[in-house]
Coordinates of C-alpha atoms in Angstrom, one line a residue:
Chain A
M22 CA -24.6 -32.5 -6.7
T23 CA -23.0 -31.9 -10.0
T24 CA -19.6 -32.6 -10.0
T25 CA -18.7 -31.4 -13.1
A26 CA -19.7 -27.6 -12.2
D27 CA -17.3 -24.9 -13.1
S28 CA -19.2 -21.9 -12.0
T29 CA -17.2 -19.0 -11.0
T30 CA -19.6 -16.8 -9.3
R31 CA -18.9 -16.3 -5.5
T32 CA -21.7 -16.8 -3.0
A33 CA -23.1 -13.4 -1.9
P34 CA -22.8 -12.5 1.9
A35 CA -25.8 -13.1 3.7
L36 CA -27.9 -9.7 3.9
V37 CA -30.5 -8.2 5.6
P38 CA -33.9 -8.0 3.3
D39 CA -33.7 -4.4 2.7
D40 CA -29.9 -4.1 2.6
D41 CA -28.5 -3.0 -0.9
G42 CA -25.2 -3.2 0.3
R43 CA -24.6 0.7 0.5
P44 CA -24.7 2.8 3.7
P45 CA -28.5 3.3 4.8
G46 CA -29.1 7.0 3.9
P47 CA -31.5 9.2 6.1
R48 CA -35.2 8.3 4.7
F49 CA -36.7 11.3 5.0
L50 CA -34.7 12.9 2.5
A51 CA -36.0 10.3 -0.5
P52 CA -38.2 12.8 -3.0
R53 CA -41.3 10.4 -2.7
S54 CA -44.3 12.9 -2.5
M55 CA -45.1 16.1 -4.6
G56 CA -45.0 18.1 -1.6
R57 CA -41.3 17.1 -0.9
R58 CA -40.0 17.6 -4.2
L59 CA -41.6 21.1 -3.9
V60 CA -39.5 22.0 -1.0
W61 CA -36.7 20.4 -2.5
A62 CA -37.0 22.5 -6.0
S63 CA -37.4 25.9 -4.0
L64 CA -34.4 24.8 -1.6
L65 CA -32.2 24.3 -4.8
A66 CA -33.4 27.6 -6.4
V67 CA -32.5 29.4 -3.1
L68 CA -28.8 27.8 -3.0
V69 CA -28.3 28.6 -6.9
V70 CA -29.5 32.6 -6.4
W71 CA -27.3 32.6 -3.3
S72 CA -24.6 31.1 -5.1
M73 CA -24.8 33.6 -7.8
R74 CA -25.2 36.8 -5.7
G75 CA -22.0 35.2 -4.0
A76 CA -20.2 34.9 -7.0
G77 CA -20.8 38.5 -8.3
V78 CA -22.9 37.6 -11.3
S79 CA -24.1 40.7 -13.3
P80 CA -25.0 40.1 -17.0
G81 CA -24.7 43.8 -17.3
T82 CA -20.9 44.3 -16.8
L83 CA -20.2 41.3 -19.4
A84 CA -22.5 43.2 -22.1
G85 CA -21.4 46.8 -21.3
G86 CA -19.6 48.8 -23.6
D87 CA -16.0 48.4 -21.7
A88 CA -16.0 44.6 -21.9
R89 CA -17.2 44.8 -25.4
T90 CA -14.4 46.8 -26.8
S91 CA -11.9 45.0 -25.1
M92 CA -13.3 41.7 -25.8
G93 CA -13.5 42.7 -29.3
E94 CA -9.9 43.8 -29.2
F95 CA -8.9 40.5 -28.3
L96 CA -10.9 38.5 -30.3
S97 CA -9.6 40.7 -33.4
E98 CA -6.1 39.6 -32.7
F99 CA -7.1 36.2 -31.4
I100 CA -8.2 35.1 -34.7
R101 CA -4.7 36.0 -36.4
P102 CA -2.4 33.4 -34.4
E103 CA 1.3 34.4 -34.5
L104 CA 2.9 31.8 -36.8
S105 CA 6.4 33.1 -37.3
L106 CA 8.8 30.0 -37.5
S107 CA 11.1 32.0 -35.0
Y108 CA 7.9 32.3 -32.8
L109 CA 6.5 28.7 -33.2
G110 CA 10.2 27.5 -32.2
E111 CA 9.8 29.5 -28.8
V112 CA 6.3 28.1 -28.3
G113 CA 7.7 24.5 -29.4
S114 CA 10.4 24.7 -26.7
A115 CA 7.7 26.0 -23.8
A116 CA 5.6 23.2 -24.7
I117 CA 8.4 20.6 -24.8
E118 CA 9.4 22.2 -21.0
T119 CA 5.7 21.4 -20.2
L120 CA 5.6 18.0 -20.9
Q121 CA 8.9 17.7 -19.4
I122 CA 7.5 18.9 -16.4
S123 CA 4.7 16.6 -16.6
I124 CA 6.6 13.7 -16.8
T125 CA 8.8 14.6 -14.0
G126 CA 5.9 15.3 -12.1
L127 CA 4.4 11.9 -13.1
V128 CA 7.6 10.3 -11.5
I129 CA 7.7 12.2 -8.4
G130 CA 4.1 11.4 -8.1
M131 CA 4.8 7.7 -8.4
V132 CA 7.7 7.7 -5.9
I133 CA 5.5 9.6 -3.6
G134 CA 2.4 7.4 -4.4
A135 CA 3.7 3.8 -4.3
P136 CA 4.8 3.4 -0.7
L137 CA 1.9 5.2 0.5
C138 CA -0.7 3.4 -1.2
L139 CA 0.6 0.1 0.4
F140 CA 0.1 1.5 3.8
A141 CA -3.3 3.1 2.6
A142 CA -4.6 0.0 1.6
S143 CA -7.0 -1.7 4.2
N144 CA -6.3 -5.3 3.3
L145 CA -2.3 -4.7 3.5
S146 CA -2.5 -3.2 6.8
S147 CA -1.3 -5.5 9.6
G148 CA -4.8 -5.3 11.2
A149 CA -6.4 -6.8 8.1
A150 CA -7.1 -10.8 8.9
S151 CA -5.2 -10.4 12.0
G152 CA -7.4 -12.4 14.0
L153 CA -7.0 -10.1 16.7
P154 CA -9.7 -8.6 19.2
R155 CA -11.5 -5.2 17.9
W156 CA -9.5 -2.7 19.7
Q157 CA -5.8 -4.4 19.2
R158 CA -7.1 -4.4 15.5
A159 CA -8.0 -0.9 15.7
L160 CA -4.5 0.1 16.7
R161 CA -2.8 -1.7 13.9
F162 CA -4.7 0.3 11.4
G163 CA -2.8 3.3 12.8
P164 CA -0.6 3.8 9.8
Y165 CA -3.4 3.2 7.5
W166 CA -5.0 6.2 8.9
A167 CA -1.9 8.1 8.9
A168 CA -1.2 7.4 5.4
R169 CA -4.9 8.0 4.4
G170 CA -4.2 11.4 6.2
V171 CA -1.1 12.5 4.3
L172 CA -2.5 11.5 1.0
N173 CA -5.7 13.8 2.0
L174 CA -3.2 16.5 3.0
L175 CA -1.1 16.4 -0.3
R176 CA -4.3 16.0 -2.7
A177 CA -6.3 18.9 -0.9
I178 CA -3.9 21.7 -1.4
P179 CA -4.2 22.7 -5.2
E180 CA -1.0 22.4 -7.5
L181 CA -1.2 26.2 -7.7
V182 CA -0.5 26.5 -4.5
W183 CA 1.9 24.1 -4.1
A184 CA 3.7 25.8 -7.0
L185 CA 3.5 29.0 -4.8
I186 CA 5.4 27.6 -2.0
F187 CA 8.1 25.6 -3.8
I188 CA 8.9 29.0 -6.0
T189 CA 9.9 30.5 -2.5
A190 CA 12.0 27.2 -2.0
V191 CA 13.5 26.7 -5.5
G192 CA 12.9 30.1 -7.4
L193 CA 11.0 30.4 -10.4
G194 CA 11.2 27.9 -13.2
P195 CA 10.1 24.6 -14.1
F196 CA 11.6 22.9 -11.1
A197 CA 9.0 24.5 -9.0
G198 CA 6.3 23.3 -11.3
A199 CA 7.3 19.7 -11.5
L200 CA 7.8 19.4 -7.7
A201 CA 4.2 21.2 -7.2
I202 CA 2.6 18.6 -9.9
G203 CA 4.7 15.6 -8.3
I204 CA 3.3 16.5 -4.8
H205 CA -0.1 16.7 -5.8
A206 CA -0.1 13.9 -8.3
G207 CA 1.4 11.8 -5.5
G208 CA -1.6 12.4 -3.1
L209 CA -4.2 11.5 -5.9
L210 CA -2.1 8.2 -7.3
G211 CA -1.8 7.4 -3.7
K212 CA -5.3 7.4 -2.9
L213 CA -6.2 5.9 -6.3
W214 CA -3.9 3.2 -6.4
A215 CA -4.9 2.0 -2.6
E216 CA -8.2 1.8 -3.8
Q217 CA -7.5 -0.7 -6.7
L218 CA -5.6 -2.6 -4.2
E219 CA -8.3 -2.7 -1.9
G220 CA -10.8 -3.8 -4.8
V221 CA -8.8 -7.2 -5.7
D222 CA -10.8 -10.5 -5.0
P223 CA -9.4 -11.2 -1.4
A224 CA -9.6 -14.9 -1.6
P225 CA -6.2 -15.4 -2.9
V226 CA -4.8 -12.8 -0.9
D227 CA -5.9 -14.6 2.3
A228 CA -4.8 -17.8 0.9
V229 CA -1.2 -16.1 0.5
R230 CA -1.2 -14.7 3.9
L231 CA -2.0 -17.8 5.1
L232 CA 0.9 -19.3 3.5
G233 CA 2.8 -17.3 6.3
V234 CA 4.2 -14.8 3.6
G235 CA 5.1 -11.2 4.5
R236 CA 3.1 -8.0 4.1
L237 CA 4.9 -7.0 1.3
G238 CA 5.3 -10.1 -0.4
V239 CA 1.4 -10.8 -0.1
A240 CA 1.4 -7.0 -2.0
A241 CA 3.8 -8.3 -4.4
L242 CA 2.4 -11.8 -5.4
A243 CA -1.1 -11.6 -4.5
V244 CA -2.5 -8.1 -4.6
V245 CA -0.6 -6.2 -7.2
P246 CA -0.8 -8.8 -10.0
Q247 CA -4.4 -8.8 -9.5
A248 CA -4.5 -4.8 -9.8
R249 CA -1.6 -4.3 -12.4
R250 CA -3.5 -3.2 -15.2
N251 CA -5.6 -0.7 -13.3
L252 CA -2.5 0.7 -11.4
I253 CA -0.7 1.4 -15.0
S254 CA -4.2 2.9 -16.4
L255 CA -4.4 5.1 -13.5
G256 CA -0.7 6.4 -14.0
M257 CA -1.4 7.1 -17.5
Y258 CA -4.6 9.2 -16.7
Q259 CA -2.5 10.9 -13.9
W260 CA 0.2 12.2 -16.7
E261 CA -2.9 13.3 -18.7
C262 CA -3.7 15.5 -15.9
N263 CA -0.1 16.1 -15.2
V264 CA 0.0 17.9 -18.6
R265 CA -3.0 20.0 -17.8
A266 CA -1.9 20.9 -14.4
A267 CA 1.8 21.9 -16.2
T268 CA 0.2 24.4 -18.1
I269 CA -1.7 25.9 -15.1
V270 CA 1.5 26.1 -13.1
G271 CA 3.3 28.2 -15.4
F272 CA 0.8 31.2 -14.8
V273 CA 2.4 31.5 -11.5
G274 CA 6.0 31.6 -13.1
A275 CA 6.4 27.9 -12.7
G276 CA 8.1 27.4 -16.0
G277 CA 6.5 25.9 -19.3
I278 CA 4.1 27.2 -21.7
G279 CA 1.5 28.5 -19.3
Q280 CA 4.2 31.1 -18.3
Q281 CA 4.4 32.5 -22.0
V282 CA 0.5 32.6 -22.0
D283 CA 0.4 34.8 -18.9
L284 CA 3.2 36.7 -20.4
S285 CA 1.5 37.3 -23.8
I286 CA -1.5 38.4 -21.7
R287 CA 0.2 41.1 -19.8
L288 CA 1.9 42.2 -22.6
F289 CA -1.5 42.5 -24.6
R290 CA 0.0 40.0 -27.5
Y291 CA -3.3 38.3 -28.2
S292 CA -2.0 36.8 -31.6
E293 CA 0.6 35.3 -29.6
T294 CA -1.9 34.0 -27.0
S295 CA -3.9 32.5 -29.8
T296 CA -1.0 30.6 -30.9
L297 CA 0.2 29.1 -27.5
I298 CA -3.5 28.1 -26.8
L299 CA -3.5 26.2 -30.0
A300 CA -0.4 24.7 -29.0
I301 CA -1.8 23.8 -25.3
L302 CA -4.9 21.9 -27.4
V303 CA -2.4 20.0 -29.5
M304 CA -0.6 18.8 -26.3
V305 CA -3.8 18.1 -24.3
F306 CA -5.2 16.1 -27.4
A307 CA -2.2 14.3 -28.2
A308 CA -1.3 13.3 -24.0
D309 CA -5.3 12.1 -24.0
G310 CA -4.7 10.0 -27.3
L311 CA -1.5 8.6 -26.2
S312 CA -2.9 7.5 -22.9
T313 CA -6.0 6.2 -24.5
L314 CA -4.1 4.1 -26.5
V315 CA -2.2 2.6 -23.9
R316 CA -5.0 1.9 -21.4
R317 CA -6.7 0.2 -24.4
A318 CA -3.7 -1.8 -25.2
L319 CA -3.9 -3.3 -21.6
R320 CA -7.3 -4.6 -22.0
Chain B
M9 CA 0.2 -31.9 13.9
Q10 CA -1.8 -32.7 16.8
I11 CA -5.1 -30.5 17.0
V12 CA -6.7 -30.0 20.4
L13 CA -10.1 -28.2 20.5
D14 CA -11.3 -27.4 24.0
D15 CA -15.0 -26.4 24.8
V16 CA -14.7 -23.8 21.8
T17 CA -17.6 -21.3 21.2
K18 CA -17.8 -18.5 18.6
R19 CA -20.6 -16.0 17.6
Y20 CA -20.1 -14.0 14.6
R21 CA -22.4 -11.6 16.4
A22 CA -23.4 -11.1 19.8
G23 CA -26.9 -12.7 20.4
Q24 CA -27.2 -15.0 17.5
E25 CA -26.8 -18.3 17.6
P26 CA -23.2 -19.9 17.8
A27 CA -21.4 -20.9 14.7
V28 CA -19.8 -23.3 16.9
A29 CA -20.8 -24.0 20.2
A30 CA -18.9 -26.0 23.3
F31 CA -16.9 -28.0 20.6
S32 CA -14.1 -30.4 21.9
L33 CA -12.1 -32.2 19.5
A34 CA -8.8 -34.1 19.6
A35 CA -6.9 -35.4 16.6
T36 CA -3.6 -37.0 16.8
A37 CA -0.7 -35.9 14.1
G38 CA -1.0 -38.1 10.9
E39 CA -4.7 -38.5 11.6
R40 CA -7.2 -38.4 8.6
L41 CA -10.6 -37.0 9.6
S42 CA -13.5 -35.8 7.4
V43 CA -15.8 -33.2 8.5
I44 CA -19.5 -33.7 7.1
G45 CA -22.6 -31.5 8.1
P46 CA -25.1 -29.3 6.4
S47 CA -23.9 -25.9 5.4
G48 CA -24.1 -23.6 8.3
A49 CA -23.1 -26.3 10.4
G50 CA -20.0 -25.0 11.2
K51 CA -17.3 -26.6 9.2
T52 CA -15.8 -23.4 7.9
T53 CA -15.7 -21.9 11.1
L54 CA -13.8 -24.6 12.5
F55 CA -11.1 -24.4 10.0
R56 CA -10.9 -20.6 10.6
L57 CA -10.6 -21.1 14.4
L58 CA -7.7 -23.6 13.1
T59 CA -5.9 -20.9 11.4
R60 CA -6.4 -18.2 13.8
S61 CA -8.3 -16.2 10.9
L62 CA -11.2 -16.1 13.8
V63 CA -10.6 -16.1 17.5
P64 CA -12.9 -18.2 19.6
D65 CA -15.2 -16.1 22.2
S66 CA -14.2 -18.8 25.0
G67 CA -12.3 -22.0 24.7
S68 CA -9.0 -22.7 23.3
V69 CA -7.5 -23.8 20.0
A70 CA -4.2 -25.7 20.0
V71 CA -2.4 -26.8 17.1
G72 CA 0.9 -28.8 17.2
G73 CA 0.7 -28.2 21.0
V74 CA 0.7 -24.5 20.7
D75 CA -2.5 -22.6 22.1
L76 CA -3.2 -20.1 19.2
A77 CA -4.3 -17.3 21.6
G78 CA -1.1 -16.7 23.0
L79 CA 1.0 -16.1 19.7
G80 CA 2.3 -13.1 18.4
Q81 CA 2.1 -12.0 14.9
R82 CA 5.6 -13.5 14.0
E83 CA 4.6 -16.7 15.9
L84 CA 1.8 -17.1 14.2
R85 CA 3.2 -16.7 10.9
R86 CA 5.8 -19.3 11.5
L87 CA 2.7 -21.7 12.7
R88 CA 0.7 -20.8 9.6
R89 CA 3.6 -21.9 7.2
R90 CA 2.9 -25.6 8.5
L91 CA -0.9 -25.4 8.1
G92 CA -2.0 -26.3 4.4
V93 CA -5.3 -24.5 3.3
I94 CA -7.4 -25.4 0.3
H95 CA -11.2 -24.0 -0.3
Q96 CA -13.9 -25.2 -2.7
R97 CA -12.4 -22.8 -5.1
G98 CA -8.5 -22.7 -5.3
D99 CA -7.6 -19.4 -4.0
L100 CA -5.1 -18.7 -6.6
V101 CA -3.7 -15.5 -7.6
P102 CA -5.4 -14.7 -11.2
M103 CA -3.4 -13.0 -13.9
S104 CA -0.2 -14.9 -12.3
S105 CA 0.9 -18.2 -13.9
A106 CA 0.5 -21.5 -12.4
L107 CA 4.2 -22.3 -11.9
T108 CA 4.3 -18.7 -10.0
N109 CA 1.3 -19.6 -7.5
V110 CA 2.9 -23.0 -7.0
A111 CA 6.2 -21.4 -6.1
V112 CA 4.5 -18.9 -3.6
G113 CA 3.8 -22.0 -1.4
A114 CA 7.8 -22.3 -0.8
L115 CA 8.0 -18.7 0.3
G116 CA 6.8 -19.1 4.1
G117 CA 10.0 -19.8 5.4
M118 CA 11.6 -17.3 3.1
G119 CA 12.6 -13.4 3.2
T120 CA 10.8 -10.5 1.2
R121 CA 13.6 -10.3 -1.2
T122 CA 12.9 -14.1 -2.2
A123 CA 8.9 -12.9 -2.6
L124 CA 10.0 -9.5 -4.6
R125 CA 12.3 -11.6 -6.6
L126 CA 9.7 -14.4 -7.5
S127 CA 6.9 -11.5 -8.0
L128 CA 9.6 -10.0 -10.8
R129 CA 11.0 -12.9 -12.4
G130 CA 9.1 -16.0 -11.5
P131 CA 10.5 -18.8 -9.9
S132 CA 14.3 -19.8 -10.7
G133 CA 16.7 -22.7 -9.5
D134 CA 15.7 -25.0 -7.0
M135 CA 12.4 -23.6 -6.5
A136 CA 11.8 -23.8 -10.2
R137 CA 12.4 -27.4 -10.3
R138 CA 10.4 -28.3 -7.3
A139 CA 7.5 -26.3 -8.6
Y140 CA 7.5 -28.2 -11.7
E141 CA 7.6 -31.6 -9.9
A142 CA 4.6 -30.1 -7.9
L143 CA 2.5 -29.5 -11.0
D144 CA 3.5 -32.8 -12.3
E145 CA 2.1 -34.9 -9.7
V146 CA -1.1 -33.3 -10.3
E147 CA -0.8 -34.1 -13.9
I148 CA -0.7 -30.4 -14.9
A149 CA 3.0 -29.7 -15.8
S150 CA 2.0 -28.9 -19.3
L151 CA 0.1 -25.8 -18.3
A152 CA 3.1 -24.7 -16.0
H153 CA 2.8 -21.2 -17.9
A154 CA -0.6 -20.9 -18.6
R155 CA -2.6 -17.8 -16.6
V156 CA -4.1 -19.3 -14.0
D157 CA -7.2 -17.5 -14.8
E158 CA -7.5 -19.1 -17.8
L159 CA -7.3 -22.8 -16.7
S160 CA -10.6 -24.5 -15.9
G161 CA -11.9 -25.2 -12.1
G162 CA -10.6 -28.6 -12.3
Q163 CA -7.2 -27.8 -13.6
R164 CA -7.2 -24.4 -10.9
Q165 CA -7.8 -27.0 -8.1
R166 CA -5.0 -29.3 -9.1
V167 CA -2.3 -26.0 -9.4
A168 CA -3.8 -25.2 -5.4
V169 CA -2.9 -28.8 -4.5
A170 CA 0.6 -28.4 -6.4
R171 CA 1.3 -25.3 -4.0
L172 CA 0.2 -27.7 -0.8
L173 CA 2.8 -30.2 -2.4
M174 CA 5.2 -27.3 -3.0
Q175 CA 4.3 -25.9 1.0
R176 CA 4.8 -29.6 2.8
P177 CA 2.4 -28.6 5.3
A178 CA 1.8 -30.6 8.6
L179 CA -1.6 -30.0 9.0
I180 CA -4.3 -30.0 5.8
L181 CA -7.5 -28.0 6.3
A182 CA -9.4 -28.9 3.0
D183 CA -12.7 -27.3 2.9
E184 CA -14.7 -28.9 0.2
P185 CA -11.7 -29.4 -2.1
T186 CA -13.5 -31.4 -4.8
A187 CA -16.7 -29.9 -4.5
S188 CA -16.7 -28.1 -8.1
V189 CA -14.4 -30.0 -9.7
D190 CA -14.6 -32.7 -12.8
P191 CA -14.4 -36.3 -11.6
R192 CA -10.8 -36.7 -12.8
S193 CA -9.2 -33.8 -10.9
A194 CA -11.4 -34.8 -8.4
G195 CA -9.6 -37.9 -7.9
I196 CA -6.2 -36.3 -8.4
V197 CA -6.8 -34.0 -5.7
L198 CA -7.5 -36.5 -3.2
D199 CA -5.3 -38.8 -4.1
A200 CA -2.7 -36.1 -3.4
L201 CA -4.0 -34.8 -0.4
E202 CA -4.2 -38.4 1.3
R203 CA -0.5 -39.1 -0.2
L204 CA 0.6 -36.0 2.0
A205 CA -1.6 -37.4 4.9
T206 CA 0.2 -40.6 4.6
A207 CA 3.4 -38.9 4.6
G208 CA 2.7 -37.7 8.1
A209 CA 0.5 -34.8 7.9
T210 CA -2.8 -34.3 9.6
L211 CA -6.1 -33.8 7.4
L212 CA -8.9 -32.6 8.0
L213 CA -11.5 -32.7 4.9
A214 CA -14.8 -31.2 4.9
T215 CA -17.0 -32.5 2.4
H216 CA -20.6 -33.2 1.4
D217 CA -19.9 -36.6 -0.5
L218 CA -19.8 -39.1 2.0
S219 CA -18.1 -41.5 -0.4
I220 CA -15.1 -39.3 -0.1
A221 CA -15.9 -38.9 3.7
R222 CA -15.4 -42.9 4.5
R223 CA -12.2 -43.0 2.7
Q224 CA -10.7 -41.1 6.0
Q225 CA -9.9 -43.0 9.1
R226 CA -12.5 -41.0 11.5
I227 CA -15.6 -38.9 10.6
L228 CA -16.9 -35.8 12.4
A229 CA -20.5 -34.8 12.0
L230 CA -21.3 -31.1 12.9
H231 CA -24.7 -30.1 13.5
H232 CA -25.6 -26.2 14.5
G233 CA -22.0 -25.9 15.6
R234 CA -22.0 -28.9 17.7
L235 CA -20.2 -32.3 17.2
A236 CA -23.3 -34.5 16.7
F237 CA -21.1 -37.6 15.7
S238 CA -17.4 -38.7 15.9
G239 CA -16.4 -42.1 15.4
E240 CA -14.5 -44.6 13.3
T241 CA -15.8 -44.6 9.3
A242 CA -17.5 -48.0 9.7
E243 CA -19.6 -46.5 13.0
L244 CA -21.3 -43.7 10.7
T245 CA -24.8 -45.2 10.1
A246 CA -27.7 -44.1 7.9
D247 CA -29.2 -42.6 10.7
V248 CA -26.7 -40.6 12.0
V249 CA -26.4 -38.9 8.7
E250 CA -30.0 -38.5 8.2
Q251 CA -30.4 -36.8 11.6
V252 CA -27.1 -34.4 10.9
Y253 CA -28.6 -33.4 7.5
A254 CA -32.3 -33.5 8.0
A255 CA -33.8 -29.8 7.9
D256 CA -35.0 -29.5 11.4
S257 CA -38.5 -27.9 12.5
G258 CA -37.2 -27.2 16.0
T259 CA -36.1 -24.1 17.4
G260 CA -33.5 -21.7 16.1
Q261 CA -32.7 -21.2 12.3
A262 CA -33.6 -24.1 9.8
P263 CA -30.4 -25.0 8.2
E264 CA -30.0 -25.1 4.7
A265 CA -30.5 -29.0 3.8
R266 CA -28.4 -30.0 1.0
P267 CA -29.1 -32.8 -0.9
L268 CA -26.8 -36.0 -0.2
A269 CA -24.4 -37.1 -2.8
W270 CA -24.9 -40.8 -2.3
G271 CA -22.7 -42.7 -4.6
C272 CA -21.9 -39.7 -6.3
R273 CA -18.5 -41.2 -7.8

């Protein structure tokens, strides 16, 4: 026995010989033989053709005269972005509104996601490490499943649909956009955060739990400190996504730069569309750069 | 705190050989016991039964005169406050300072607000003072503000003991606490645990190191989940040790025989 050994490796749980730790998949699906590969390839081909027909793909329409003239019209204006100072000012304030929507959306998302992720992390459930019989443990996982369900619901409905719902509630404008993005972001952050909380080293968590500390205390003192960096990093990433989403929800009238894009296309002012798309590009790149910087600083 | 295990059997999976089989044990308050036996003999299972991290398939476990089976979550938490657990690796919270980790030991009896305040601002006032004292007792006060994941294994284990000192448990469950620790830290860890025991806590110390085992009042030897030997330190003969640690060619799964640490220190 070496007494000075200071290894940090953890002993792996005993596994059955061919167990790679993942849930076993159906064996017959493994493409091992030539014949099987052929079957797979033809199935794939059928799927692709079927999908393209469903999507109404017709190269003729895209190359046809009408499409060509209208695209030409669009492009000839598009390469001359509207750069007058007064218009740039308009674009600037729309872009700022989009950023404000994205940040408000992040705050709403965090307010929704933070409490839900505590319930949606299985290691923080009152059923975890309770030493109870199976069915009692299952019962205690009730809130966990409920939180997962709520998060799935929030996430499954796209921002655009949320925006349409909130426009009927609070009217056209940026508030509807912020609410829509916030709700969706809450669903995403709740799920992603919960997964980060579940991914921490369980030994310190069990140790603190055994000290008799309550569940919120265990979360605050043993789980969150281990996951803190990743939680912040995911928050930044979500903000980045929010900026993109905030331009989209504008198309249905939920404020910001997207609303201007919609307007310019409807009025056939393609040089304005061009300016707006450039502004969106600048914004998205800036958000991407900023969030990358923050995440890098955390490492 | 006294411990009574009565005819306890625990299988991890139905049909498997039990991890602990027909196991009975009584220890009085303040007694110091060491538990030896090869890996897989059931030492860790025994400890997990005592904290009710596991429930037995049959038989009963009582700690401090209370049957663990009947406890609700709140009563269980109240009991666990008095159980000090320390493993081979300290199970400290990384990314958190040594001082905060130690202060957590005092949280058992306190409310959620104290816990949240500690997580946001670190320990303060009386709690901070006691945490420093505990760190000082294991000769590591100078590293109070270092992050735990930046400490060596031996230092971390001393921080874990400081957390126990902060907790003031009535029963200490130490599962190979010195197995991966430098000799100096091991000495500090053992001294501190034994001091806690002398002050009235019951100590259950699992170890492969016979020189450490012999420092306690009574030795239990586990073999295949059964109590192969229980007696005073002087009664532990080389025969018993050989029998317990020998790889058996008999029935069932062969235990993983570990080389013994005779006179390791």
